Short mmCIF file of C-alpha atoms in Angstrom, two decimals:
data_model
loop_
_atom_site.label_atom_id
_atom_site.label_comp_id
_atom_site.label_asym_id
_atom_site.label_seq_id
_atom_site.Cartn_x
_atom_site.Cartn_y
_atom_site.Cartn_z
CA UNK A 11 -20.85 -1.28 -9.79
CA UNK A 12 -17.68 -3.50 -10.61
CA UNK A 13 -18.02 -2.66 -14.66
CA UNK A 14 -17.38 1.03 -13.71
CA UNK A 15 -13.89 0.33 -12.30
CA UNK A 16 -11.31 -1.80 -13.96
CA UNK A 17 -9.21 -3.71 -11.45
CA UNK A 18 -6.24 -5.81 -12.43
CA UNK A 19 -2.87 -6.96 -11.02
CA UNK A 20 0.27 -4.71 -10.67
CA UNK A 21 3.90 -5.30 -10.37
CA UNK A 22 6.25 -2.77 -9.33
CA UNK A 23 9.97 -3.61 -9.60
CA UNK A 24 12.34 -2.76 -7.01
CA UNK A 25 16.05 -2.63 -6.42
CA UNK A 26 15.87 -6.30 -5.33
CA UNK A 27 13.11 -7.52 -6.50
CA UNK A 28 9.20 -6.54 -7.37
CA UNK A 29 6.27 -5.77 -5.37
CA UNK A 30 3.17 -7.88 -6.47
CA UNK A 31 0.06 -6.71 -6.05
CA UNK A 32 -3.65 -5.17 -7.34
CA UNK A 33 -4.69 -2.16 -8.85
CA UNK A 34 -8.36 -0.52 -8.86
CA UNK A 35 -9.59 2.32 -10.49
CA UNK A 36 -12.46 4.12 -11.60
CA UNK A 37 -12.88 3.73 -15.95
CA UNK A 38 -14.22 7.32 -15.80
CA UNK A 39 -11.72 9.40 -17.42
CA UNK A 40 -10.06 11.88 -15.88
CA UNK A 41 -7.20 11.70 -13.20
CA UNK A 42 -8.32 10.28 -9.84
CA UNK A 43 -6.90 10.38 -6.69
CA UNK A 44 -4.95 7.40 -5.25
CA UNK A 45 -5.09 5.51 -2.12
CA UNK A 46 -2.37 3.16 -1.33
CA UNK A 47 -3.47 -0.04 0.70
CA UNK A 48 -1.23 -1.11 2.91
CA UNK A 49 -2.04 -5.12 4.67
CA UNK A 50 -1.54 -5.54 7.96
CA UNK A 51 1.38 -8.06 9.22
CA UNK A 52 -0.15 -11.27 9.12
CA UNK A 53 -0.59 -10.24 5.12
CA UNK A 54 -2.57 -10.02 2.31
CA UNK A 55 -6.21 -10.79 1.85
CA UNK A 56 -8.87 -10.91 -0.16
CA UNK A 57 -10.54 -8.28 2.09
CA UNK A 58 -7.25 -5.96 0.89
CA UNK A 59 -8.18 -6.61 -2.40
CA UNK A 60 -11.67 -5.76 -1.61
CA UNK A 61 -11.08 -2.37 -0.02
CA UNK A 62 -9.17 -1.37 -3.29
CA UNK A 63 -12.06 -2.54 -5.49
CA UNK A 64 -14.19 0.05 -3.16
CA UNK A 65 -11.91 2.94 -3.13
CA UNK A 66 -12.41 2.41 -6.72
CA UNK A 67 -16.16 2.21 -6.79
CA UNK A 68 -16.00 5.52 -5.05
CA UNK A 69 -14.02 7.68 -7.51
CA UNK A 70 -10.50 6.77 -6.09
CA UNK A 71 -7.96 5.12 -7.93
CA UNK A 72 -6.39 2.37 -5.70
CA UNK A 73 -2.55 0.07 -5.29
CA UNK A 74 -2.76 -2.61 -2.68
CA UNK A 75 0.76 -3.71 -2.81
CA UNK A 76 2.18 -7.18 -0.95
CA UNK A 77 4.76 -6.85 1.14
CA UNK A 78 8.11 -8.06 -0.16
CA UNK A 79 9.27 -11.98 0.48
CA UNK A 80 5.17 -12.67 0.72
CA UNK A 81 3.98 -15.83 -0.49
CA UNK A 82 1.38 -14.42 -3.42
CA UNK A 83 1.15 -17.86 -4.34
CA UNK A 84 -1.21 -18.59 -1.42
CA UNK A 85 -0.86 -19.81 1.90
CA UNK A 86 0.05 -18.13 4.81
CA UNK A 87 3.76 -17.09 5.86
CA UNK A 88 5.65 -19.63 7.79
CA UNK A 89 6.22 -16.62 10.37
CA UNK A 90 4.66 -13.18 10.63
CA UNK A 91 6.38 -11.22 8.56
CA UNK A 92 6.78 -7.53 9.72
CA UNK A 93 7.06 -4.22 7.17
CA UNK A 94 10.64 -3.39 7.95
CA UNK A 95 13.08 -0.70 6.40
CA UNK A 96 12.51 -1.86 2.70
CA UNK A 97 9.30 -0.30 3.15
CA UNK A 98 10.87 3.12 2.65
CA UNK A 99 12.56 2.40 -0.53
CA UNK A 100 9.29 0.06 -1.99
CA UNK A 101 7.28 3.38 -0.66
CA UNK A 102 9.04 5.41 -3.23
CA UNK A 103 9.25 2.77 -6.23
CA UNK A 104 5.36 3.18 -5.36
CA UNK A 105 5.15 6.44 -5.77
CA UNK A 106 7.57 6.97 -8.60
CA UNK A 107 5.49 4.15 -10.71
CA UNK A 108 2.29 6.16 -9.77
CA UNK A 109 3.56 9.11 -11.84
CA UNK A 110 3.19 6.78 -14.99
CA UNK A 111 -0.17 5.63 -14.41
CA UNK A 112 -2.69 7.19 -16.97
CA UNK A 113 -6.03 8.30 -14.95
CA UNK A 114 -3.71 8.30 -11.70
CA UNK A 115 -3.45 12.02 -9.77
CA UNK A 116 0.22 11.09 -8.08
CA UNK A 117 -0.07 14.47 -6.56
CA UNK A 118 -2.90 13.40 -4.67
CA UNK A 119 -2.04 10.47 -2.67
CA UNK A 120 -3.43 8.99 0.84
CA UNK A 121 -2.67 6.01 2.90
CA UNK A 122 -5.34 3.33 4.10
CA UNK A 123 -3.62 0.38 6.10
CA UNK A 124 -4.46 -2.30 8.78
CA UNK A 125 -2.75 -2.98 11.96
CA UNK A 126 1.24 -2.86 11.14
CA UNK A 127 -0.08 -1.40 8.00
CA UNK A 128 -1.57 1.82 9.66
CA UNK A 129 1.32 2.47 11.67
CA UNK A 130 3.75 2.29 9.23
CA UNK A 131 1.43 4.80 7.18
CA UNK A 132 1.39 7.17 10.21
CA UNK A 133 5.25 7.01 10.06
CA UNK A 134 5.90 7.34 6.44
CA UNK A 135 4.15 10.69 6.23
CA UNK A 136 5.97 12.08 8.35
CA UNK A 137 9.05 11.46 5.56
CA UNK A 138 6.78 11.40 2.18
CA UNK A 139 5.50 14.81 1.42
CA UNK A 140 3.51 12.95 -1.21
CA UNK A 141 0.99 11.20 0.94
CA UNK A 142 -1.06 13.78 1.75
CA UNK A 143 -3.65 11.89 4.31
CA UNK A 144 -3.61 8.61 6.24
CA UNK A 145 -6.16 6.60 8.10
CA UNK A 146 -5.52 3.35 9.62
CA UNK A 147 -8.12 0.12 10.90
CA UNK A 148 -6.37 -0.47 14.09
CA UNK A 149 -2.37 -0.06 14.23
CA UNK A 150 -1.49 2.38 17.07
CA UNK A 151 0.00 0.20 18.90
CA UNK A 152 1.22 -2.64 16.79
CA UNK A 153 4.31 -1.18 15.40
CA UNK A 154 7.69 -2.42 15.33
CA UNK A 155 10.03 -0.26 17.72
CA UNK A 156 13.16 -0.82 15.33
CA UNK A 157 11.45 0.55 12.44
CA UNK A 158 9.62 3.40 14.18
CA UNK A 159 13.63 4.56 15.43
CA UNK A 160 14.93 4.41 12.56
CA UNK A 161 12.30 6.49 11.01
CA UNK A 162 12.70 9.31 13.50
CA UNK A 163 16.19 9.79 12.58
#
């Protein structure tokens, strides 16, 4: 079913820098839904990639974004990297770029993370009226304290 979807990178620029990442969508017309894929901390994968390219397949349209100072060049990090409070500010550039997307229904947006990924989705709408559901592949546990503080404030 990939010819029904057309998948392709994205770039999303940011006060600092840009986020690099993929986009999926369905090439029915019409504006889908959008489901923001967020990797866990150990980073991207292919499999992230993957579970945009099905969110696409089934009717969604998709962003799985890498986290900022990422190698997207390959190779893994030198450390593990966590999401830290950038991810509020590259949350919004997300959502704000979203609103320019033809076949994109920014009023309709989820979460779908892994691990550190879930978590931080859990957290975030709590602050993001935008992201009107979340569900998370592991991530309960595995988020950083700092972060989760400084969210609550």
């Amino acid at each position: 079913m990939t010819g029904a979807i057309r998948a392709e990178p994205f770039a999303i620029p940011t006060s600092a820098s840009s986020l690099a990442g993929w986009f999926a969508a369905p090439r029915a017309s019409g504006a889908h839904p959008v489901i923001l894929v967020a990797h866990s901390s150990a980073g991207i994968e292919e499999e992230t990639y993957g579970w945009a390219r099905h969110f696409a397949e089934q009717g969604f349209a998709a962003v799985a974004v890498i986290r900022r100072d990422y190698p997207v060049t390959g190779g893994r990090p030198p450390i593990k990297i966590r999401w830290d409070l950038r991810a509020i500010e590259d949350a919004h550039a997300i959502l704000a770029r979203l609103r320019h997307i033809p076949g994109v229904d920014a009023g309709r947006v989820g979460w779908f993370g892994f691990s550190e990924g879930a978590s931080l989705g859990y957290r975030l709408a709590a602050h993001l009226p935008q992201l009107k559901a979340v569900a998370g592949w592991g991530g309960v546990g595995a988020f950083n304290f700092h972060m989760a503080h400084a969210l609550t404030k």
